[in-house]
mmCIF file of C-alpha atoms and ligand atoms in Angstrom:
data_model
loop_
_atom_site.group_PDB
_atom_site.id
_atom_site.type_symbol
_atom_site.label_atom_id
_atom_site.label_comp_id
_atom_site.label_asym_id
_atom_site.label_seq_id
_atom_site.Cartn_x
_atom_site.Cartn_y
_atom_site.Cartn_z
ATOM 1 C CA GLN A 1 97.325 116.645 196.218
ATOM 2 C CA ALA A 2 94.438 114.462 197.359
ATOM 3 C CA LYS A 3 93.176 114.334 193.782
ATOM 4 C CA ARG A 4 96.322 112.815 192.425
ATOM 5 C CA SER A 5 96.130 109.726 190.318
ATOM 6 C CA GLY A 6 96.811 106.259 191.656
ATOM 7 C CA ARG A 7 100.280 106.405 190.214
ATOM 8 C CA GLY A 8 100.978 109.675 192.034
ATOM 9 C CA ARG A 9 99.974 108.156 195.310
ATOM 10 C CA VAL A 10 102.274 105.217 194.773
ATOM 11 C CA VAL A 11 105.179 107.639 194.425
ATOM 12 C CA VAL A 12 104.273 109.442 197.664
ATOM 13 C CA TYR A 13 103.880 106.135 199.479
ATOM 14 C CA THR A 14 107.270 104.953 198.273
ATOM 15 C CA ARG A 15 108.911 108.158 199.449
ATOM 16 C CA GLU A 16 107.351 107.692 202.887
ATOM 17 C CA MET A 17 108.649 104.163 203.039
ATOM 18 C CA GLU A 18 112.055 105.401 202.039
ATOM 19 C CA GLU A 19 111.984 107.978 204.850
ATOM 20 C CA ALA A 20 110.953 105.309 207.341
ATOM 21 C CA ALA A 21 113.737 102.993 206.176
ATOM 22 C CA LYS A 22 116.257 105.818 206.525
ATOM 23 C CA ARG A 23 115.080 106.508 210.048
ATOM 24 C CA VAL A 24 115.424 102.844 211.001
ATOM 25 C CA THR A 25 118.964 102.772 209.625
ATOM 26 C CA ARG A 26 119.786 105.968 211.501
ATOM 27 C CA ILE A 27 118.516 104.469 214.761
ATOM 28 C CA GLU A 28 120.392 101.235 214.039
ATOM 29 C CA GLN A 29 123.695 103.078 213.566
ATOM 30 C CA ALA A 30 123.197 105.250 216.632
ATOM 31 C CA LEU A 31 122.268 102.206 218.695
ATOM 32 C CA ARG A 32 125.341 100.253 217.576
ATOM 33 C CA ARG A 33 127.493 103.158 218.693
ATOM 34 C CA ALA A 34 125.631 103.480 222.012
ATOM 35 C CA VAL A 35 125.947 99.778 222.776
ATOM 36 C CA SER A 36 129.698 99.836 222.061
ATOM 37 C CA ALA A 37 130.040 102.895 224.289
ATOM 38 C CA GLY A 38 127.977 101.217 227.027
ATOM 39 C CA GLU A 39 125.285 103.874 226.888
ATOM 40 C CA VAL A 40 122.110 101.803 227.166
ATOM 41 C CA GLU A 41 120.966 101.848 230.790
ATOM 42 C CA PRO A 42 118.757 99.583 232.884
ATOM 43 C CA HIS A 43 115.839 101.189 234.681
ATOM 44 C CA PHE A 44 113.904 99.315 237.332
ATOM 45 C CA GLN A 45 110.189 99.161 238.059
ATOM 46 C CA PRO A 46 108.964 97.714 241.374
ATOM 47 C CA ILE A 47 106.831 94.574 241.498
ATOM 48 C CA VAL A 48 104.798 94.414 244.706
ATOM 49 C CA ASP A 49 102.858 92.030 246.896
ATOM 50 C CA LEU A 50 99.384 93.457 246.306
ATOM 51 C CA LYS A 51 98.137 92.777 249.839
ATOM 52 C CA THR A 52 101.024 94.193 251.853
ATOM 53 C CA ARG A 53 102.270 96.591 249.134
ATOM 54 C CA ARG A 54 105.807 95.483 249.866
ATOM 55 C CA THR A 55 108.237 95.502 246.960
ATOM 56 C CA VAL A 56 109.292 91.937 246.160
ATOM 57 C CA GLY A 57 111.408 92.566 243.056
ATOM 58 C CA PHE A 58 112.088 94.824 240.082
ATOM 59 C CA GLU A 59 111.676 94.454 236.332
ATOM 60 C CA THR A 60 114.608 95.672 234.249
ATOM 61 C CA LEU A 61 113.583 97.998 231.403
ATOM 62 C CA ALA A 62 116.173 99.246 228.912
ATOM 63 C CA ARG A 63 116.519 103.010 228.456
ATOM 64 C CA TRP A 64 118.492 104.837 225.812
ATOM 65 C CA THR A 65 118.995 108.543 225.177
ATOM 66 C CA ASP A 66 120.952 109.320 222.025
ATOM 67 C CA ARG A 67 122.996 112.513 221.735
ATOM 68 C CA ASP A 68 121.234 113.548 218.527
ATOM 69 C CA LEU A 69 117.973 111.595 218.519
ATOM 70 C CA GLY A 70 117.156 112.248 222.196
ATOM 71 C CA PRO A 71 115.349 109.587 224.249
ATOM 72 C CA VAL A 72 114.257 106.635 222.110
ATOM 73 C CA SER A 73 111.518 104.332 223.459
ATOM 74 C CA PRO A 74 112.261 100.604 223.809
ATOM 75 C CA VAL A 75 109.072 100.039 221.852
ATOM 76 C CA VAL A 76 111.022 101.556 218.945
ATOM 77 C CA PHE A 77 114.611 100.429 219.486
ATOM 78 C CA ILE A 78 114.081 96.849 220.742
ATOM 79 C CA PRO A 79 112.438 95.678 217.476
ATOM 80 C CA ILE A 80 115.173 97.438 215.451
ATOM 81 C CA ALA A 81 117.856 95.837 217.626
ATOM 82 C CA GLU A 82 116.222 92.464 216.964
ATOM 83 C CA GLU A 83 115.858 92.952 213.245
ATOM 84 C CA ARG A 84 119.395 94.244 212.775
ATOM 85 C CA GLY A 85 121.148 91.721 215.001
ATOM 86 C CA ILE A 86 122.136 94.036 217.865
ATOM 87 C CA ILE A 87 119.814 92.586 220.491
ATOM 88 C CA GLY A 88 122.292 90.049 221.896
ATOM 89 C CA GLN A 89 124.984 92.627 222.568
ATOM 90 C CA MET A 90 122.530 95.203 223.879
ATOM 91 C CA SER A 91 120.921 92.680 226.137
ATOM 92 C CA GLN A 92 124.241 91.562 227.628
ATOM 93 C CA LEU A 93 125.193 95.170 228.363
ATOM 94 C CA VAL A 94 121.883 95.866 230.113
ATOM 95 C CA LEU A 95 121.945 92.600 232.086
ATOM 96 C CA ARG A 96 125.500 93.238 233.253
ATOM 97 C CA LYS A 97 124.637 96.726 234.475
ATOM 98 C CA ALA A 98 121.374 95.535 236.020
ATOM 99 C CA THR A 99 122.946 92.712 238.022
ATOM 100 C CA GLU A 100 125.741 95.019 239.172
ATOM 101 C CA ALA A 101 123.102 97.429 240.484
ATOM 102 C CA ALA A 102 120.961 94.700 242.038
ATOM 103 C CA ARG A 103 123.908 93.355 244.062
ATOM 104 C CA ASP A 104 123.413 96.361 246.386
ATOM 105 C CA TRP A 105 119.760 95.566 247.053
ATOM 106 C CA PRO A 106 118.369 93.494 249.948
ATOM 107 C CA GLU A 107 118.925 89.825 249.147
ATOM 108 C CA ASP A 108 115.289 88.828 249.155
ATOM 109 C CA LEU A 109 114.470 91.012 246.143
ATOM 110 C CA PHE A 110 114.461 89.436 242.683
ATOM 111 C CA LEU A 111 115.428 91.000 239.384
ATOM 112 C CA SER A 112 113.503 90.245 236.220
ATOM 113 C CA PHE A 113 114.803 90.656 232.709
ATOM 114 C CA ASN A 114 113.113 90.547 229.284
ATOM 115 C CA LEU A 115 114.287 88.260 226.486
ATOM 116 C CA SER A 116 113.370 88.936 222.854
ATOM 117 C CA PRO A 117 112.074 86.286 220.453
ATOM 118 C CA SER A 118 115.350 86.066 218.506
ATOM 119 C CA GLN A 119 117.226 85.341 221.732
ATOM 120 C CA LEU A 120 115.100 82.241 222.165
ATOM 121 C CA VAL A 121 116.326 80.724 218.914
ATOM 122 C CA ASP A 122 119.989 81.370 219.776
ATOM 123 C CA GLN A 123 121.332 78.474 221.818
ATOM 124 C CA ASN A 124 124.141 80.676 223.173
ATOM 125 C CA THR A 125 121.675 82.863 225.073
ATOM 126 C CA GLY A 126 121.761 80.699 228.192
ATOM 127 C CA LEU A 127 125.556 80.618 228.262
ATOM 128 C CA HIS A 128 125.773 84.369 227.862
ATOM 129 C CA ILE A 129 123.369 84.965 230.730
ATOM 130 C CA LEU A 130 125.198 82.553 233.028
ATOM 131 C CA ALA A 131 128.588 84.057 232.151
ATOM 132 C CA ILE A 132 127.307 87.498 233.161
ATOM 133 C CA LEU A 133 125.867 86.219 236.442
ATOM 134 C CA GLU A 134 129.158 84.541 237.245
ATOM 135 C CA ARG A 135 131.152 87.650 236.416
ATOM 136 C CA THR A 136 128.972 89.978 238.482
ATOM 137 C CA GLY A 137 128.476 87.419 241.273
ATOM 138 C CA PHE A 138 124.690 87.588 241.063
ATOM 139 C CA ASP A 139 122.774 84.581 242.407
ATOM 140 C CA PRO A 140 120.816 82.944 239.527
ATOM 141 C CA ARG A 141 118.034 82.133 241.976
ATOM 142 C CA ARG A 142 117.351 85.863 242.228
ATOM 143 C CA LEU A 143 116.953 86.226 238.465
ATOM 144 C CA GLU A 144 113.744 85.877 236.514
ATOM 145 C CA ILE A 145 113.530 85.825 232.726
ATOM 146 C CA GLU A 146 110.413 87.203 231.017
ATOM 147 C CA ILE A 147 109.439 85.795 227.662
ATOM 148 C CA THR A 148 106.371 86.320 225.491
ATOM 149 C CA GLU A 149 104.153 83.899 223.659
ATOM 150 C CA THR A 150 105.442 85.334 220.394
ATOM 151 C CA GLY A 151 108.943 84.471 221.560
ATOM 152 C CA LEU A 152 107.972 80.814 221.823
ATOM 153 C CA MET A 153 106.332 80.638 218.412
ATOM 154 C CA SER A 154 109.094 80.680 215.850
ATOM 155 C CA ASP A 155 111.008 77.681 217.182
ATOM 156 C CA PRO A 156 109.302 76.152 220.228
ATOM 157 C CA ALA A 157 111.813 73.305 220.545
ATOM 158 C CA SER A 158 114.763 75.679 220.664
ATOM 159 C CA ALA A 159 112.983 77.969 223.117
ATOM 160 C CA GLU A 160 112.091 75.039 225.321
ATOM 161 C CA LYS A 161 115.710 73.920 225.494
ATOM 162 C CA ILE A 162 116.915 77.399 226.493
ATOM 163 C CA VAL A 163 114.167 77.699 229.091
ATOM 164 C CA GLN A 164 114.987 74.289 230.568
ATOM 165 C CA ASP A 165 118.714 75.110 230.750
ATOM 166 C CA LEU A 166 117.981 78.356 232.582
ATOM 167 C CA ARG A 167 115.594 76.701 235.010
ATOM 168 C CA ARG A 168 118.135 74.005 235.832
ATOM 169 C CA CYS A 169 120.478 76.793 236.947
ATOM 170 C CA GLY A 170 117.846 78.168 239.306
ATOM 171 C CA ILE A 171 116.665 81.020 237.065
ATOM 172 C CA ARG A 172 112.905 81.469 237.129
ATOM 173 C CA VAL A 173 110.953 81.926 233.912
ATOM 174 C CA SER A 174 107.807 83.966 233.496
ATOM 175 C CA LEU A 175 105.367 84.375 230.627
ATOM 176 C CA ASP A 176 105.013 88.104 229.874
ATOM 177 C CA ASP A 177 102.041 89.999 228.392
ATOM 178 C CA PHE A 178 99.814 86.968 228.762
ATOM 179 C CA GLY A 179 96.660 87.104 226.673
ATOM 180 C CA THR A 180 97.871 89.327 223.859
ATOM 181 C CA GLY A 181 100.013 87.060 221.692
ATOM 182 C CA GLN A 182 98.851 84.336 219.351
ATOM 183 C CA SER A 183 98.499 82.337 222.494
ATOM 184 C CA SER A 184 97.750 78.727 222.802
ATOM 185 C CA LEU A 185 96.881 77.297 226.178
ATOM 186 C CA GLY A 186 98.710 74.185 225.010
ATOM 187 C CA ARG A 187 101.970 76.060 225.558
ATOM 188 C CA LEU A 188 101.218 76.120 229.252
ATOM 189 C CA ARG A 189 101.228 72.326 229.231
ATOM 190 C CA GLU A 190 104.465 71.997 227.270
ATOM 191 C CA PHE A 191 106.415 74.703 229.073
ATOM 192 C CA HIS A 192 106.816 75.054 232.766
ATOM 193 C CA PHE A 193 106.555 78.665 233.741
ATOM 194 C CA ASP A 194 107.153 79.822 237.264
ATOM 195 C CA LYS A 195 105.071 82.921 236.805
ATOM 196 C CA LEU A 196 102.531 84.490 234.501
ATOM 197 C CA LYS A 197 102.145 88.228 233.917
ATOM 198 C CA ILE A 198 98.641 89.334 232.978
ATOM 199 C CA ASP A 199 98.849 91.946 230.236
ATOM 200 C CA ARG A 200 97.901 95.462 231.158
ATOM 201 C CA THR A 201 95.096 95.642 228.577
ATOM 202 C CA PHE A 202 93.012 93.375 230.861
ATOM 203 C CA VAL A 203 93.883 95.376 233.963
ATOM 204 C CA ALA A 204 92.935 98.600 232.153
ATOM 205 C CA SER A 205 89.360 97.361 231.675
ATOM 206 C CA ILE A 206 88.896 95.450 234.919
ATOM 207 C CA LEU A 207 86.622 98.052 236.529
ATOM 208 C CA ASP A 208 84.186 98.640 233.695
ATOM 209 C CA ASP A 209 84.290 95.580 231.535
ATOM 210 C CA ARG A 210 82.680 92.294 232.498
ATOM 211 C CA PRO A 211 84.591 90.158 229.967
ATOM 212 C CA ALA A 212 87.928 91.497 231.256
ATOM 213 C CA GLU A 213 86.907 90.643 234.798
ATOM 214 C CA HIS A 214 85.956 87.090 233.844
ATOM 215 C CA ILE A 215 89.127 86.575 231.866
ATOM 216 C CA ILE A 216 91.296 87.741 234.757
ATOM 217 C CA ARG A 217 89.456 85.471 237.191
ATOM 218 C CA ALA A 218 89.881 82.532 234.831
ATOM 219 C CA ILE A 219 93.609 83.237 234.449
ATOM 220 C CA LEU A 220 94.002 83.418 238.232
ATOM 221 C CA ALA A 221 92.203 80.098 238.709
ATOM 222 C CA MET A 222 94.357 78.488 236.046
ATOM 223 C CA CYS A 223 97.563 79.791 237.640
ATOM 224 C CA GLU A 224 96.539 78.465 240.987
ATOM 225 C CA GLY A 225 95.835 75.051 239.507
ATOM 226 C CA LEU A 226 99.126 74.960 237.639
ATOM 227 C CA GLY A 227 101.101 76.278 240.616
ATOM 228 C CA MET A 228 102.242 79.459 238.880
ATOM 229 C CA ASP A 229 102.754 82.834 240.538
ATOM 230 C CA VAL A 230 100.854 85.764 239.021
ATOM 231 C CA VAL A 231 101.599 89.434 238.483
ATOM 232 C CA ALA A 232 99.039 91.868 237.048
ATOM 233 C CA GLU A 233 100.734 94.514 234.874
ATOM 234 C CA GLY A 234 99.860 98.142 234.301
ATOM 235 C CA ILE A 235 98.029 98.914 237.564
ATOM 236 C CA GLU A 236 97.452 102.673 237.603
ATOM 237 C CA GLU A 237 94.553 103.096 240.014
ATOM 238 C CA GLU A 238 93.921 102.118 243.599
ATOM 239 C CA ALA A 239 90.499 100.677 242.689
ATOM 240 C CA GLN A 240 92.145 98.304 240.184
ATOM 241 C CA ALA A 241 94.560 97.064 242.846
ATOM 242 C CA GLU A 242 91.719 96.504 245.305
ATOM 243 C CA ARG A 243 89.671 94.567 242.788
ATOM 244 C CA LEU A 244 92.660 92.377 241.943
ATOM 245 C CA VAL A 245 93.243 91.599 245.627
ATOM 246 C CA GLN A 246 89.553 90.643 245.903
ATOM 247 C CA PHE A 247 90.053 88.192 243.043
ATOM 248 C CA GLY A 248 93.077 86.700 244.786
ATOM 249 C CA CYS A 249 95.847 88.133 242.606
ATOM 250 C CA ALA A 250 99.088 88.154 244.626
ATOM 251 C CA GLY A 251 101.461 90.293 242.554
ATOM 252 C CA GLY A 252 101.170 93.693 240.930
ATOM 253 C CA GLN A 253 103.163 96.153 238.871
ATOM 254 C CA GLY A 254 102.304 99.573 237.527
ATOM 255 C CA PHE A 255 102.577 103.330 237.837
ATOM 256 C CA LEU A 256 100.452 103.202 241.031
ATOM 257 C CA PHE A 257 103.386 101.581 242.841
ATOM 258 C CA GLY A 258 106.274 103.115 240.948
ATOM 259 C CA ARG A 259 107.552 104.116 237.542
ATOM 260 C CA PRO A 260 110.757 102.698 236.076
ATOM 261 C CA ALA A 261 113.723 104.535 237.639
ATOM 262 C CA ASN A 262 117.489 104.388 237.196
ATOM 263 C CA ALA A 263 119.874 102.469 239.470
ATOM 264 C CA ASP A 264 120.657 105.396 241.800
ATOM 265 C CA ALA A 265 117.030 106.395 242.280
ATOM 266 C CA THR A 266 116.081 102.749 242.882
ATOM 267 C CA LEU A 267 118.739 102.350 245.558
ATOM 268 C CA GLY A 268 117.587 105.593 247.185
ATOM 269 C CA TYR A 269 113.998 104.344 247.167
ATOM 270 C CA LEU A 270 115.066 101.073 248.809
ATOM 271 C CA ARG A 271 117.091 102.890 251.485
ATOM 272 C CA ASP A 272 114.151 105.178 252.291
ATOM 273 C CA SER A 273 111.710 102.282 252.587
ATOM 274 C CA PHE A 274 114.225 100.363 254.743
ATOM 275 C CA ARG A 275 114.535 103.337 257.101
ATOM 276 C CA GLY A 276 110.744 103.643 257.092
ATOM 277 C CA ALA A 277 110.432 99.992 258.115
ATOM 278 C CA GLN A 278 113.008 100.457 260.900
ATOM 279 C CA ARG A 279 111.135 103.477 262.239
ATOM 280 C CA ALA A 280 107.913 101.492 262.181
ATOM 281 C CA ARG A 281 109.550 98.702 264.210
ATOM 282 C CA ALA A 282 111.002 101.198 266.715
ATOM 283 C CA VAL A 283 107.580 102.655 267.485
HETATM 284 P P1 LIG B 301 107.089 94.774 229.059
HETATM 285 O O1 LIG B 301 108.159 93.778 229.334
HETATM 286 O O2 LIG B 301 105.684 94.263 229.064
HETATM 287 O O3 LIG B 301 107.292 95.933 230.129
HETATM 288 C C1 LIG B 301 106.260 96.652 230.723
HETATM 289 C C2 LIG B 301 106.030 97.965 230.023
HETATM 290 O O4 LIG B 301 104.873 98.579 230.566
HETATM 291 C C3 LIG B 301 107.165 98.971 230.218
HETATM 292 O O5 LIG B 301 107.238 99.794 229.062
HETATM 293 C C4 LIG B 301 106.658 99.781 231.405
HETATM 294 O O6 LIG B 301 107.247 101.066 231.500
HETATM 295 C C5 LIG B 301 105.191 99.860 231.072
HETATM 296 N N1 LIG B 301 104.355 100.095 232.255
HETATM 297 C C6 LIG B 301 104.580 99.702 233.525
HETATM 298 N N2 LIG B 301 103.588 100.075 234.345
HETATM 299 C C7 LIG B 301 102.676 100.722 233.569
HETATM 300 C C8 LIG B 301 101.402 101.356 233.853
HETATM 301 O O7 LIG B 301 100.911 101.399 234.975
HETATM 302 N N3 LIG B 301 100.758 101.914 232.778
HETATM 303 C C9 LIG B 301 101.275 101.878 231.517
HETATM 304 N N4 LIG B 301 100.583 102.459 230.554
HETATM 305 N N5 LIG B 301 102.478 101.293 231.228
HETATM 306 C C10 LIG B 301 103.165 100.720 232.244
HETATM 307 P P2 LIG B 301 108.625 100.139 228.359
HETATM 308 O O8 LIG B 301 109.665 100.382 229.383
HETATM 309 O O9 LIG B 301 108.342 101.211 227.353
HETATM 310 O O10 LIG B 301 109.005 98.803 227.610
HETATM 311 C C11 LIG B 301 108.219 98.335 226.563
HETATM 312 C C12 LIG B 301 108.603 96.929 226.160
HETATM 313 O O11 LIG B 301 109.924 96.917 225.606
HETATM 314 C C13 LIG B 301 108.640 95.950 227.326
HETATM 315 O O12 LIG B 301 107.344 95.495 227.624
HETATM 316 C C14 LIG B 301 109.534 94.871 226.751
HETATM 317 O O13 LIG B 301 108.808 94.014 225.920
HETATM 318 C C15 LIG B 301 110.501 95.674 225.886
HETATM 319 N N6 LIG B 301 111.772 95.854 226.612
HETATM 320 C C16 LIG B 301 112.146 96.824 227.481
HETATM 321 N N7 LIG B 301 113.408 96.624 227.917
HETATM 322 C C17 LIG B 301 113.860 95.498 227.316
HETATM 323 C C18 LIG B 301 115.097 94.760 227.339
HETATM 324 O O14 LIG B 301 116.060 95.080 228.053
HETATM 325 N N8 LIG B 301 115.176 93.648 226.535
HETATM 326 C C19 LIG B 301 114.126 93.247 225.766
HETATM 327 N N9 LIG B 301 114.286 92.139 225.024
HETATM 328 N N10 LIG B 301 112.960 93.897 225.719
HETATM 329 C C20 LIG B 301 112.813 95.011 226.484
HETATM 330 MG MG1 LIG B 302 108.374 92.396 230.742
HETATM 331 MG MG1 LIG B 303 104.804 92.859 230.213
HETATM 332 MG MG1 LIG B 304 103.614 94.685 228.056
#
């Protein structure tokens, strides 16, 4: 097989591409059905104040388990949803369910929600979000939208208009996965972000990699100067959290504090920590 001619290899390659294309189409069809049936669910991962370890909000992360395909990762189905024009509908379903769930949480907790690049070129995105908040009675000031540098690239003017509309309504906007995209620091001058999320690749190397440490410290200094809040993503170890506190990083997110969990489990977690806090006060 390995000794096949160049032509032979081209045939094999084409067949692989065909298989991949078939799989994408299969996922697309299953996802369309799931979205219509309301089967994509929001999960929630805590975001904490690194010093006190108190939960200050949750990030919404879409989860989908298909009857035949089993659980499909958002890393797989979000890009397909984008490419095949399902992202808007999927996103509205997940935001509706997420805000319905978050209504039962303590009022000082925020909810964050990811927007895909294609949603930042669609001028209806803002209207759709606001319509959902109105319908579910969720305060826009408790909502945060996460966007990536890539999301700002294809049509910066359009993205800027959507971002400004959302901010006028009290929705906060954060820059997700900072440091991984084709970033330009100039964007930070043009756009006004309320928060910046340091990508987990930097956090992963913070303990044993000098460049990562310097980059994180520089990002923190920049955020302070620009008046932006900061969250470090992907914190898995206590030592990483401690180092970040030393550097003055206020917010953190990662498996160390909690994995994404469904609405029921999240509510249970909040009730337990509320009872824990009451007990602590009673002592
Ligand atoms: P993201 O917005 O950067 O979300 C953080 C991702 O990091 C999540 O992966 C989360 O489970 C994972 N994570 C959190 N803490 C840790 C940690 O300590 N270690 C490691 N290794 N990973 C951690 P997930 O849920 O697989 O989502 C992947 C991406 O899919 C998200 O990255 C986001 O870009 C996208 N996504 C998820 N849900 C939605 C959605 O509803 N809409 C849109 N547009 N995109 C979504
Ligand atoms: Mg995010
Ligand atoms: Mg992120
Ligand atoms: Mg990420």
